[in-house]
Coordinates of C-alpha atoms in Angstrom, one line a residue:
X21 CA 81.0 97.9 125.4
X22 CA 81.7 94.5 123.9
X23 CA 85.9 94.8 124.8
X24 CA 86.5 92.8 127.9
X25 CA 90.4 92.4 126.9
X26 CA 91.1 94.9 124.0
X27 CA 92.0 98.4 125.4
X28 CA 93.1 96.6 128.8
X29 CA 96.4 96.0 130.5
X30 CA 96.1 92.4 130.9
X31 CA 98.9 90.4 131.8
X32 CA 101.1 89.2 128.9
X33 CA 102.2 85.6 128.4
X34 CA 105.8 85.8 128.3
X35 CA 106.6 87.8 130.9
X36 CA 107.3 85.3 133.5
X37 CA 109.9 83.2 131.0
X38 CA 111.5 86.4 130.3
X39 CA 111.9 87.8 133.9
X40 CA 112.8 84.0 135.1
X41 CA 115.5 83.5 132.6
X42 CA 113.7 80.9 131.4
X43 CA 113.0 82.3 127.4
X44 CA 114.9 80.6 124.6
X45 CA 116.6 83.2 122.3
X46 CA 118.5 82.4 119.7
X47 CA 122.0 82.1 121.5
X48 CA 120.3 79.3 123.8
X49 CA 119.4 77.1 121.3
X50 CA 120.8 73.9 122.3
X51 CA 120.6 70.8 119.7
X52 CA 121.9 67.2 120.1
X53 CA 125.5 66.7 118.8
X54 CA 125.5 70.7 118.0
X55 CA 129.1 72.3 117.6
X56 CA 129.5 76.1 118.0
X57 CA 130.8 78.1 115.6
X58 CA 132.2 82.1 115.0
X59 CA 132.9 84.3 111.2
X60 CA 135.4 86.4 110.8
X61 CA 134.4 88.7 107.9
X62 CA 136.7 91.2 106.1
X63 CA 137.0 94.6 107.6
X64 CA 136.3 96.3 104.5
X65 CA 133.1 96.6 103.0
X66 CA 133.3 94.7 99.1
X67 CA 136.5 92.5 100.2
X68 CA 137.0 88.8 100.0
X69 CA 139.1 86.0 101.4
X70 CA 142.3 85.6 99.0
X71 CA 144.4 83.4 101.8
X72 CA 143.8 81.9 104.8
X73 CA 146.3 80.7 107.5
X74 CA 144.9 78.2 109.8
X75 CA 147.3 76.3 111.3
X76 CA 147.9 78.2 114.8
X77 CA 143.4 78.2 114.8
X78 CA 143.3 74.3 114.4
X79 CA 145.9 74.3 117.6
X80 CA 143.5 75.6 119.6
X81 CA 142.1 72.9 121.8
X82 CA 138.4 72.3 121.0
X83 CA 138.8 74.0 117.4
X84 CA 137.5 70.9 114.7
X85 CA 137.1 72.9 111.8
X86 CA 138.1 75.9 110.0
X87 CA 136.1 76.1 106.6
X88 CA 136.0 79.2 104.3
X89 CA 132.2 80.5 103.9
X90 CA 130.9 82.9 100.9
X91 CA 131.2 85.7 103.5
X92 CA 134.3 84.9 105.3
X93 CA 136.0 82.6 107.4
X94 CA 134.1 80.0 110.1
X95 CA 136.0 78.4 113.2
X96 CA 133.9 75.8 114.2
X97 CA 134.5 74.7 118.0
X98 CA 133.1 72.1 120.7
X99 CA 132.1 75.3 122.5
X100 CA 131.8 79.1 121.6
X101 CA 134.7 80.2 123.6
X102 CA 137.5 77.9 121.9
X103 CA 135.7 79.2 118.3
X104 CA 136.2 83.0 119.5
X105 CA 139.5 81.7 120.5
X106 CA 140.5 80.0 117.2
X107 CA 139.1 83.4 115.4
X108 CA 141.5 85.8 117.2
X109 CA 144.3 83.2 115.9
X110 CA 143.1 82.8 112.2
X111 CA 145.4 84.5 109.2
X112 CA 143.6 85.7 106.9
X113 CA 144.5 88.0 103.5
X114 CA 142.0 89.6 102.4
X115 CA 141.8 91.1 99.1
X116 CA 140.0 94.4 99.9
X117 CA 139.0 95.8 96.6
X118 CA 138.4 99.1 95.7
X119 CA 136.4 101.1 98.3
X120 CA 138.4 103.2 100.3
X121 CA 136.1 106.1 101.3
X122 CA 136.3 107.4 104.7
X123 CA 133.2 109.6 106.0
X124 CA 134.6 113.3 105.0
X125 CA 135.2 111.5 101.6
X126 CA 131.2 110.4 101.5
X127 CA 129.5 113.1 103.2
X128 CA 131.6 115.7 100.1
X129 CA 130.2 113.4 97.7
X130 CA 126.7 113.5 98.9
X131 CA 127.2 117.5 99.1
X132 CA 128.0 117.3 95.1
X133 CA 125.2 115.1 94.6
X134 CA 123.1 117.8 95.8
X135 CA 124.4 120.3 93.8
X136 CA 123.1 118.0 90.7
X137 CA 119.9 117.0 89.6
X138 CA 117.5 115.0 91.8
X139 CA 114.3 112.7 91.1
X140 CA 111.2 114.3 92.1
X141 CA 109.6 112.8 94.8
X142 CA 106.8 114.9 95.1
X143 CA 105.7 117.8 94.2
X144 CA 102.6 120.3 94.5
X145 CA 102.2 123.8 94.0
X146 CA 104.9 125.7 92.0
X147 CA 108.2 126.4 94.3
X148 CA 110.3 128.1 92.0
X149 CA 107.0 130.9 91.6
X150 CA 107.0 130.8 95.5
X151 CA 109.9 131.2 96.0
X152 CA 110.8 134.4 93.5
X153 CA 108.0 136.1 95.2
X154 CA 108.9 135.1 98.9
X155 CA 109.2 138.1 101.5
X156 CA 111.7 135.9 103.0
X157 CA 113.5 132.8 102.0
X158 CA 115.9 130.5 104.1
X159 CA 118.4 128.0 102.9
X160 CA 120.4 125.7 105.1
X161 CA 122.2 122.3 105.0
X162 CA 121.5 118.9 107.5
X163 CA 123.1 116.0 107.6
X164 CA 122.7 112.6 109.6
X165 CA 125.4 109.6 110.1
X166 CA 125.0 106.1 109.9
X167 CA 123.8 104.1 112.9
X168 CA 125.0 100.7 113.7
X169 CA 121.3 98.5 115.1
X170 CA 123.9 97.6 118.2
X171 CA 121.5 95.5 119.7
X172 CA 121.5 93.5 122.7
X173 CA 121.6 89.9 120.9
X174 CA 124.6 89.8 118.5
X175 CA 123.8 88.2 114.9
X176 CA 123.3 84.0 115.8
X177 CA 121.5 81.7 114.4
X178 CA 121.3 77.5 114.3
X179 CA 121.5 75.6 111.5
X180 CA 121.0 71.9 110.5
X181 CA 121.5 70.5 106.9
X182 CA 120.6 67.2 106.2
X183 CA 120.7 65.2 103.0
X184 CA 116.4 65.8 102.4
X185 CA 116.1 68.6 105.0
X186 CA 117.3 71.5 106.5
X187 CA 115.9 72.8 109.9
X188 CA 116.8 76.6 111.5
X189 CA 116.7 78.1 114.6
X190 CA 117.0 81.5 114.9
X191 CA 116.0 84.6 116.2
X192 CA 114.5 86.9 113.1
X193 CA 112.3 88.9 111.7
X194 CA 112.3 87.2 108.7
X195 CA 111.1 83.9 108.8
X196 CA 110.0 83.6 105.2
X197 CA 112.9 85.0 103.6
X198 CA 115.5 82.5 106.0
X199 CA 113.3 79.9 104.9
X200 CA 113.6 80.8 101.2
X201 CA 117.7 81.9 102.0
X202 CA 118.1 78.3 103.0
X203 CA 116.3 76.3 100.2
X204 CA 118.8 78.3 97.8
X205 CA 121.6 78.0 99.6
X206 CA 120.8 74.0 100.2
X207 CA 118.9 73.2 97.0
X208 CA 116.4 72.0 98.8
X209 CA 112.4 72.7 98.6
X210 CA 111.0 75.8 100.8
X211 CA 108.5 73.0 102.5
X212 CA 112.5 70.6 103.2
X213 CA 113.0 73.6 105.1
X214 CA 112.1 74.8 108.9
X215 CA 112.2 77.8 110.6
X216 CA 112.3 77.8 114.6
X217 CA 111.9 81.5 115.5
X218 CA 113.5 82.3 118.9
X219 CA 112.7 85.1 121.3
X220 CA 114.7 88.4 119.7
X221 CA 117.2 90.1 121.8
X222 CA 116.4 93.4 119.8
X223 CA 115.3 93.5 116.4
X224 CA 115.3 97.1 114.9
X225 CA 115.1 95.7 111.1
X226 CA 118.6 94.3 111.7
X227 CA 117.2 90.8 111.6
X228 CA 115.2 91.3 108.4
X229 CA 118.4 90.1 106.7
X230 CA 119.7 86.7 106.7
X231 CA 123.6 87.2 106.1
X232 CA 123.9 85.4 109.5
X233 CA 121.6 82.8 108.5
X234 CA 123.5 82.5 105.6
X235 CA 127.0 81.6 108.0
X236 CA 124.9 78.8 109.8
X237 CA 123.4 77.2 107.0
X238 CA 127.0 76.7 104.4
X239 CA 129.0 76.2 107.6
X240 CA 126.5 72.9 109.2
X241 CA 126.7 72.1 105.2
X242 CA 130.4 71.9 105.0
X243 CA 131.1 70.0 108.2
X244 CA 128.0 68.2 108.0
X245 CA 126.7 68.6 111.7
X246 CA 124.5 71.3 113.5
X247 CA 126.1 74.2 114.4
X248 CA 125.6 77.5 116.1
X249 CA 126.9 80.6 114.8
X250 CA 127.4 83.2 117.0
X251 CA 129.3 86.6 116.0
X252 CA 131.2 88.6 118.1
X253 CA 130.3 92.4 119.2
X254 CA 132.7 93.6 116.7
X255 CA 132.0 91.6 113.9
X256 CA 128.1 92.4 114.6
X257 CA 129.0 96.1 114.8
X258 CA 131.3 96.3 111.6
X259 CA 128.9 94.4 109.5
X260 CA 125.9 95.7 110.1
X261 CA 123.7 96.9 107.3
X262 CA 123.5 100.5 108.9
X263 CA 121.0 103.2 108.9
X264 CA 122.2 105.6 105.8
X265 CA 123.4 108.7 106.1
X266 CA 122.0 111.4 104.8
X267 CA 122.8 115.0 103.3
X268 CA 119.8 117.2 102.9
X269 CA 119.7 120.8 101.8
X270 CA 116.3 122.9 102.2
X271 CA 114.8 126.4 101.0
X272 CA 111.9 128.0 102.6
X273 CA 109.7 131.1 102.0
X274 CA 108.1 133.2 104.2
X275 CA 105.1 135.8 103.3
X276 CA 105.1 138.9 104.8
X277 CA 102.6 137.7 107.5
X278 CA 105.3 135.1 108.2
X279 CA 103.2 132.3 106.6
X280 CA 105.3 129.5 104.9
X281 CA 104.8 129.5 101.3
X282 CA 107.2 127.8 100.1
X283 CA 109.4 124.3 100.9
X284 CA 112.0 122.4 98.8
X285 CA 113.9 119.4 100.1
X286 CA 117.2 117.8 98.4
X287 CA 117.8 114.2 99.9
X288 CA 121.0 112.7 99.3
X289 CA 121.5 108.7 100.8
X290 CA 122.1 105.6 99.8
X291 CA 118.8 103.4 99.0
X292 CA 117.4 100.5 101.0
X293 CA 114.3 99.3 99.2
X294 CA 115.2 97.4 95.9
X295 CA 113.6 97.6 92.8
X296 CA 114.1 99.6 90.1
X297 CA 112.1 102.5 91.4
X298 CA 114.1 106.1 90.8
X299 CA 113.2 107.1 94.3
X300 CA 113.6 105.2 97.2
X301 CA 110.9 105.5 99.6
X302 CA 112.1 105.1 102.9
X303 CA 114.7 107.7 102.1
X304 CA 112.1 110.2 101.4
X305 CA 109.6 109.3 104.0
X306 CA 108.9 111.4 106.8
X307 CA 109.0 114.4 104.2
X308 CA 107.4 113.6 101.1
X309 CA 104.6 112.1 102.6
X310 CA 104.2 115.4 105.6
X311 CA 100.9 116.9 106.5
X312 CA 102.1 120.5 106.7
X313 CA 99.9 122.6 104.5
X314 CA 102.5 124.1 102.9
X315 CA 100.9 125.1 99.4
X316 CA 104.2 125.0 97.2
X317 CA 106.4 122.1 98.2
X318 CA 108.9 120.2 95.8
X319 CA 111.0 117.0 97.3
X320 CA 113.9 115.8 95.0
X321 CA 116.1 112.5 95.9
X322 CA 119.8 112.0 94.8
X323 CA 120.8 108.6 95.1
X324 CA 124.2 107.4 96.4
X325 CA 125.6 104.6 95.1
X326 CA 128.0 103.3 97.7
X327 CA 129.6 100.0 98.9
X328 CA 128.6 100.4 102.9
X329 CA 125.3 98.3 103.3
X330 CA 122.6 100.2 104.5
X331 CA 118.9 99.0 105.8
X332 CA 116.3 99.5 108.1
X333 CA 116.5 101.2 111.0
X334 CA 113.8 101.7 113.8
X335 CA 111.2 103.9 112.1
X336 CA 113.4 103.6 109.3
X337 CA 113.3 107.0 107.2
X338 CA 111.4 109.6 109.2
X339 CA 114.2 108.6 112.1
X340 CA 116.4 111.3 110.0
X341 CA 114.3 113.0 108.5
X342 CA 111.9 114.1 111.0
X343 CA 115.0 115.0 112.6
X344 CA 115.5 117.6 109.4
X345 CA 112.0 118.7 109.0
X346 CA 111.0 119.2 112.7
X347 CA 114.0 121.2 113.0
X348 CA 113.5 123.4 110.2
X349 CA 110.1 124.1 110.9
X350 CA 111.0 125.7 114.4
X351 CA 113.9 127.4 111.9
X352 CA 111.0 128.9 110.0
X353 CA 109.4 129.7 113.2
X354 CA 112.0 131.4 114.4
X355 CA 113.0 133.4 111.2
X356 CA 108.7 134.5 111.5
X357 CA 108.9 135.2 115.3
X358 CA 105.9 133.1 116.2
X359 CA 105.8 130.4 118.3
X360 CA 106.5 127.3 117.2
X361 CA 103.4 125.4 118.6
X362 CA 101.5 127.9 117.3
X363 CA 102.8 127.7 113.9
X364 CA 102.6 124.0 113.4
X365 CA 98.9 124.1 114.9
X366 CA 98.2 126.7 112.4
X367 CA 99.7 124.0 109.3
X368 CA 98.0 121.3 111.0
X369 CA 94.6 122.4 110.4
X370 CA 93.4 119.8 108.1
X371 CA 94.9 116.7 109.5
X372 CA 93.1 116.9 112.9
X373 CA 94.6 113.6 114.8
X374 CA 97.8 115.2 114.3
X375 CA 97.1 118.3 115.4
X376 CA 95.0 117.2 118.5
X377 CA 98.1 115.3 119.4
X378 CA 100.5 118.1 119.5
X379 CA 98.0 120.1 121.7
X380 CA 97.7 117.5 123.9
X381 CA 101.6 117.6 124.7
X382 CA 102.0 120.9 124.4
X383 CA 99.3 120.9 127.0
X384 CA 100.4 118.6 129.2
X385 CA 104.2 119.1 129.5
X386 CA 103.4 123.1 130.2
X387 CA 104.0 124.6 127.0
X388 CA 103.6 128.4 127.4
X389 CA 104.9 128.3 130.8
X390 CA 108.1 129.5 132.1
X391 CA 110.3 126.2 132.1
X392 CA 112.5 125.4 135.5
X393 CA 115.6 127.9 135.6
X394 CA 118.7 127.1 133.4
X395 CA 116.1 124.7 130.8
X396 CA 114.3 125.0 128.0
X397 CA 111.4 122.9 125.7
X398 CA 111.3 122.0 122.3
X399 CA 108.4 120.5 120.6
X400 CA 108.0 118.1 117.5
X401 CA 105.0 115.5 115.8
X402 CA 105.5 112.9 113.0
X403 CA 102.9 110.3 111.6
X404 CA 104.8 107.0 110.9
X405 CA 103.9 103.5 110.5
X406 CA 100.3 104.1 111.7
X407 CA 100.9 106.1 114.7
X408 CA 100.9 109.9 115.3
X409 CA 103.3 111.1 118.0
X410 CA 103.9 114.6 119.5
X411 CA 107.1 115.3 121.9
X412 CA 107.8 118.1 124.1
X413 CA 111.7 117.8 125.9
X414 CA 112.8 119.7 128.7
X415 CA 116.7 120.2 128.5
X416 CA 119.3 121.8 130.3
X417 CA 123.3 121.8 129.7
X418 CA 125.1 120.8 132.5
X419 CA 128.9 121.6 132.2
X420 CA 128.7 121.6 128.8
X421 CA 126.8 118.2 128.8
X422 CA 122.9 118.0 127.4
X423 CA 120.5 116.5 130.3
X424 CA 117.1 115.7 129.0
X425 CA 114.9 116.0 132.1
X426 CA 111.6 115.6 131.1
X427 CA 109.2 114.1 127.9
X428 CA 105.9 114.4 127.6
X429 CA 104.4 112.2 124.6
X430 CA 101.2 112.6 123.8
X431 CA 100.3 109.7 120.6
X432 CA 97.4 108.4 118.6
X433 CA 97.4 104.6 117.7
X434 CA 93.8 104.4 117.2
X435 CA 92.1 102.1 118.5
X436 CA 94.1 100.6 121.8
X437 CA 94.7 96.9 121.8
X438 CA 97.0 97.2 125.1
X439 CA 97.7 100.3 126.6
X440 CA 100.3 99.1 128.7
X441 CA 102.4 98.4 125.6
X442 CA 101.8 101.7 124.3
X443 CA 103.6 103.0 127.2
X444 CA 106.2 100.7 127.3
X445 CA 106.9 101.7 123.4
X446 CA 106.5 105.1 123.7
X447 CA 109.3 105.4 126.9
X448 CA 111.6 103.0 125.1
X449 CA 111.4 104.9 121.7
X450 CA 112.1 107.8 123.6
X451 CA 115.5 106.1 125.1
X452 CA 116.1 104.5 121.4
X453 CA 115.8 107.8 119.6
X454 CA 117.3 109.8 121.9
X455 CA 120.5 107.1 122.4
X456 CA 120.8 108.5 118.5
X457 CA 120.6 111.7 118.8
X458 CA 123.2 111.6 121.6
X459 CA 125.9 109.8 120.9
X460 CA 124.8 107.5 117.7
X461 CA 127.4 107.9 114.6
X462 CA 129.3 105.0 112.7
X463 CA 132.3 106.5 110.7
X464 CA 133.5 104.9 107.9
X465 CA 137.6 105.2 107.7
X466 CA 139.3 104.2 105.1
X467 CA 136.6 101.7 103.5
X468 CA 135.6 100.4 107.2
X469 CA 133.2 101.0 110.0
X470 CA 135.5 102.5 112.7
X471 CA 133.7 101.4 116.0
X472 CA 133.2 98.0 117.0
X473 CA 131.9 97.9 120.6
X474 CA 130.1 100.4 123.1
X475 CA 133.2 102.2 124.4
X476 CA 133.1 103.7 121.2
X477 CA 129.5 103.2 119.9
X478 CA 127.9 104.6 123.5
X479 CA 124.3 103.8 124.5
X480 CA 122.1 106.2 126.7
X481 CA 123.0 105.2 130.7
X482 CA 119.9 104.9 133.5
X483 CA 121.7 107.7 135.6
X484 CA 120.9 109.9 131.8
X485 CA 117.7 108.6 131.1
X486 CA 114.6 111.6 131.6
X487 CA 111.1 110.7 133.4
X488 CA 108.9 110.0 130.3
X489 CA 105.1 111.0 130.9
X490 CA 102.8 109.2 128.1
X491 CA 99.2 110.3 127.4
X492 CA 97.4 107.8 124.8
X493 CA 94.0 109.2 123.0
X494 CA 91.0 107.2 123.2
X495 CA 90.2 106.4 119.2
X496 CA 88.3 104.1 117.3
X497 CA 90.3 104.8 114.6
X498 CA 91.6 101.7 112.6
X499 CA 95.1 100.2 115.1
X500 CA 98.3 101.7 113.6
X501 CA 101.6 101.4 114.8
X502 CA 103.6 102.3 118.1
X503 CA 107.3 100.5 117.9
X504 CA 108.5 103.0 115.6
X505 CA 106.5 106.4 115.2
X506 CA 107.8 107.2 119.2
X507 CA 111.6 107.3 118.0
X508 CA 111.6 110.3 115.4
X509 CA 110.1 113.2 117.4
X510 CA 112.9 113.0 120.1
X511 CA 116.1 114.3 118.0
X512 CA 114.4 117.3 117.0
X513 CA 112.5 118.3 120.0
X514 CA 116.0 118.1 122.3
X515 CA 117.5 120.2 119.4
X516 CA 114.9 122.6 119.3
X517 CA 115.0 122.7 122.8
X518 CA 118.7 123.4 122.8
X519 CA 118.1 126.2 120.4
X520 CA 115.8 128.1 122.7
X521 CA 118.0 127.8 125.6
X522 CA 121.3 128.6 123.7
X523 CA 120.5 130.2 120.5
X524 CA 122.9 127.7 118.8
X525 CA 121.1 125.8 116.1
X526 CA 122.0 121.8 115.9
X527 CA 121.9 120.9 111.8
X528 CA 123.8 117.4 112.1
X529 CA 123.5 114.1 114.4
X530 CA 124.5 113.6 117.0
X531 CA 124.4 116.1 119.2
X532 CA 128.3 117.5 120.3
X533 CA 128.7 120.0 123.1
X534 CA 130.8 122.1 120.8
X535 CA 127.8 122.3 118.5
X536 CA 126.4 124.8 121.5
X537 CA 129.8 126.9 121.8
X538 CA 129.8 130.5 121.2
X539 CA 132.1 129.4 117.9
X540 CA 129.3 126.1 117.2
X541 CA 126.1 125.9 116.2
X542 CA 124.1 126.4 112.5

């Protein structure tokens, strides 16, 4: 009775900057005397500069500078367009060193990685038991690409070194680690050192890095000025540090009253956390850490030690691999003939938000109902980052095309600071997520991300976006999280959808029409 703002839609500040034009993100920065500056990087992932060629760069009128950085090569520029300019006219030879792998190459190394021993991750119950004395057991194989962050903003960032001071403007999500970034780079003191942070054209966990802050900061040092790096859509897309792919394999048991009794999970991916820890978490989250009362459950990780940088993605691990687990629930399902509502209510049972959640959606979007002619629904949950999400997609295939019609989210954040936010995360996670499941993949060829711009890295259109309905619970619960836990739920509901309406199962991202063919399909 005491809220007069909390759990309100009140205006927020920055809208009217942001609508006007008049925000400052990081490729607006404008400093006195500032010079504007591109890197090329090397194609392949572990190479490094062994020549460089300038002579035709320097030619280019309004080039001033062309200055070898630890990650590459900077043109630095009175403006940005003679530096993109001077870039396209750079040699460079580039020793590439030894990784060579293209994606067939990774994704049949991650399969024999499976076939060998894992780290447990968790484990309750005994499987192996289970699973000798299963009425029914199922074994199948998923897999997930990398995604590129592709966001609006490419990589920027401003720098300034001075003799006893270094100041930054950039857009991140990491203003304590630039900060730290630049006193090593500089030798100066953390407190020599300040960080500006901008307005972010798109986040995602891309800017948790400082690689681009890294450009700035040892190209202002070598031409001793302030200078704007700005990358280009390629070099953005090809250097990203990319969501990991993953290769999971998975047995389940069935009783003979088609209860599941039985669940084991092989993860094979490349780690992002660092540490010494045998199992990286965000590769096993959104599995390890399920609510499903399954009673025997064992969840093994195989890490992949690879050259292609990896790091967070929105919602980060259960993106994937609620993907995997939502799927194969509605596999189990399926194999049981019960309906998969019904079967995740009935595993639900002691986890009550989450299960109240997945009734609501079912509820609302018409579960149980006959669906419009020529669609069908598909239904999943996850709890990530705080926040507990269910989503129910309508689908239909229209010449051979998936059209997502309809979403109905129902989610839990506890208690509601703005609800207008929620909804605004909630429909955009939706178009995020299902942007991946559609159409995201980066392939690696030949020791190299393959795509480099959205004519081959597409994002969803307007024209394909569905009508997203929201319905937020009223909680007192402690706040959790709504960026993230709206992305995960999307894959796997529009591929369980699919499945009803086609029969054809969907195992690996992203979705391909000929996955639905009479000759596609799990």
């Amino acid at each position: 009775s005491e809220f007069t703002l909390i759990g309100t839609s009140v205006p927020l500040v920055d809208t009217k900057e942001k609508v006007s034009g008049k925000a400052v993100y990081g490729a607006d920065v404008r400093v006195p005397g500032m010079l504007f500056a591109t890197v090329v990087h090397p194609t392949v992932f572990g190479a490094k500069v062994a020549s460089v060629d300038d002579r035709q760069a320097r030619a280019v009128p309004g080039v001033r500078h062309v200055v070898q950085v630890s990650q590459g090569v900077s043109v630095v520029a009175d403006n940005t367009w003679a530096a993109l300019k001077g870039a396209r006219a750079l040699g460079v030879e580039w020793d590439n060193g030894r990784f060579a792998m293209s994606s067939p190459e990774i994704f049949a190394h991650f399969a024999k990685l499976a076939e060998g021993p894992g780290v447990e991750a968790k484990r309750v119950g005994d499987v192996d038991a289970a699973m000798s004395g299963a009425h029914r057991k199922m074994q199948v194989t998923y897999e997930a690409p990398y995604l590129a962050h592709a966001t609006m903003e490419p990589m920027n960032c401003t720098a300034w070194v001075q003799r006893d001071r270094c100041e930054i403007w950039v857009p991140t999500q990491n203003p304590q680690g630039t900060q730290a970034a630049a006193a090593r780079l500089t030798g100066l003191p953390a407190d020599a050192v300040t960080v500006h942070v901008t307005y972010l054209g798109c986040g995602w966990g891309r800017r948790s890095r400082t690689d681009f802050v890294q450009d700035a900061v040892e190209t202002s040092m070598k031409v001793g000025a302030p200078v704007q790096v700005l990358w280009t859509r390629e070099e953005d897309m090809q250097h990203d540090f990319y969501l990991p792919a993953a290769h999971l394999r998975l047995q389940g048991a069935l009783d003979a009253n088609g209860r599941p009794t039985a669940l084991r999970v092989k993860i094979v991916a490349q780690g992002i956390s660092g540490g010494r820890d045998p199992v990286d978490g965000p590769a096993v989250a959104g599995i390890a850490d399920m609510h499903y009362a399954i009673p025997n459950l064992l969840v093994e990780y195989a890490r992949a030690e690879l050259a292609v940088p990896v790091g967070y993605w929105r919602s980060v691990g259960p993106s994937q691999n609620t993907f995997v687990l939502e799927s194969f629930i509605d596999e189990l399902a399926h194999a049981a003939r019960r309906d998969p509502f019904e079967l995740r209510r009935s595993l639900l049972a002691g986890h009550p938000r989450l299960r109240h959640v997945l009734e609501l959606a079912a509820d609302r979007s018409g579960w149980g109902s006959e669906p419009p002619e020529g669609r069908a629904r598909g239904m999943a949950v996850v709890e990530d980052k705080g926040g507990l999400v269910a989503e129910v997609a309508e689908v239909s295939l229209d010449k051979g095309k998936v059209r997502v019609h309809r979403v109905t989210c129902a989610v839990d954040c506890g208690q509601i600071i703005h609800p207008g936010i929620v909804e605004a995360q909630m429909v955009g996670s939706v178009v995020a997520g299902l942007t991946a499941a559609l159409y995201g993949e980066i392939t690696i060829e030949r020791g190299r991300a393959k795509q480099g711009n959205f004519h081959d890295y597409p994002l969803l259109r307007i024209g394909e976006t569905p009508q997203v309905t929201v319905h937020i619970v009223r909680s007192r619960e402690e706040p959790g999280g709504v960026g993230e836990p709206g992305v995960p739920p999307i894959a796997p509901a529009v591929a369980n959808a699919l499945f009803a309406l086609t029969g054809k199962r969907i195992r690996r991202l992203p979705i391909r029409a000929e996955m639905l063919t009479a000759s596609g399909g799990g």
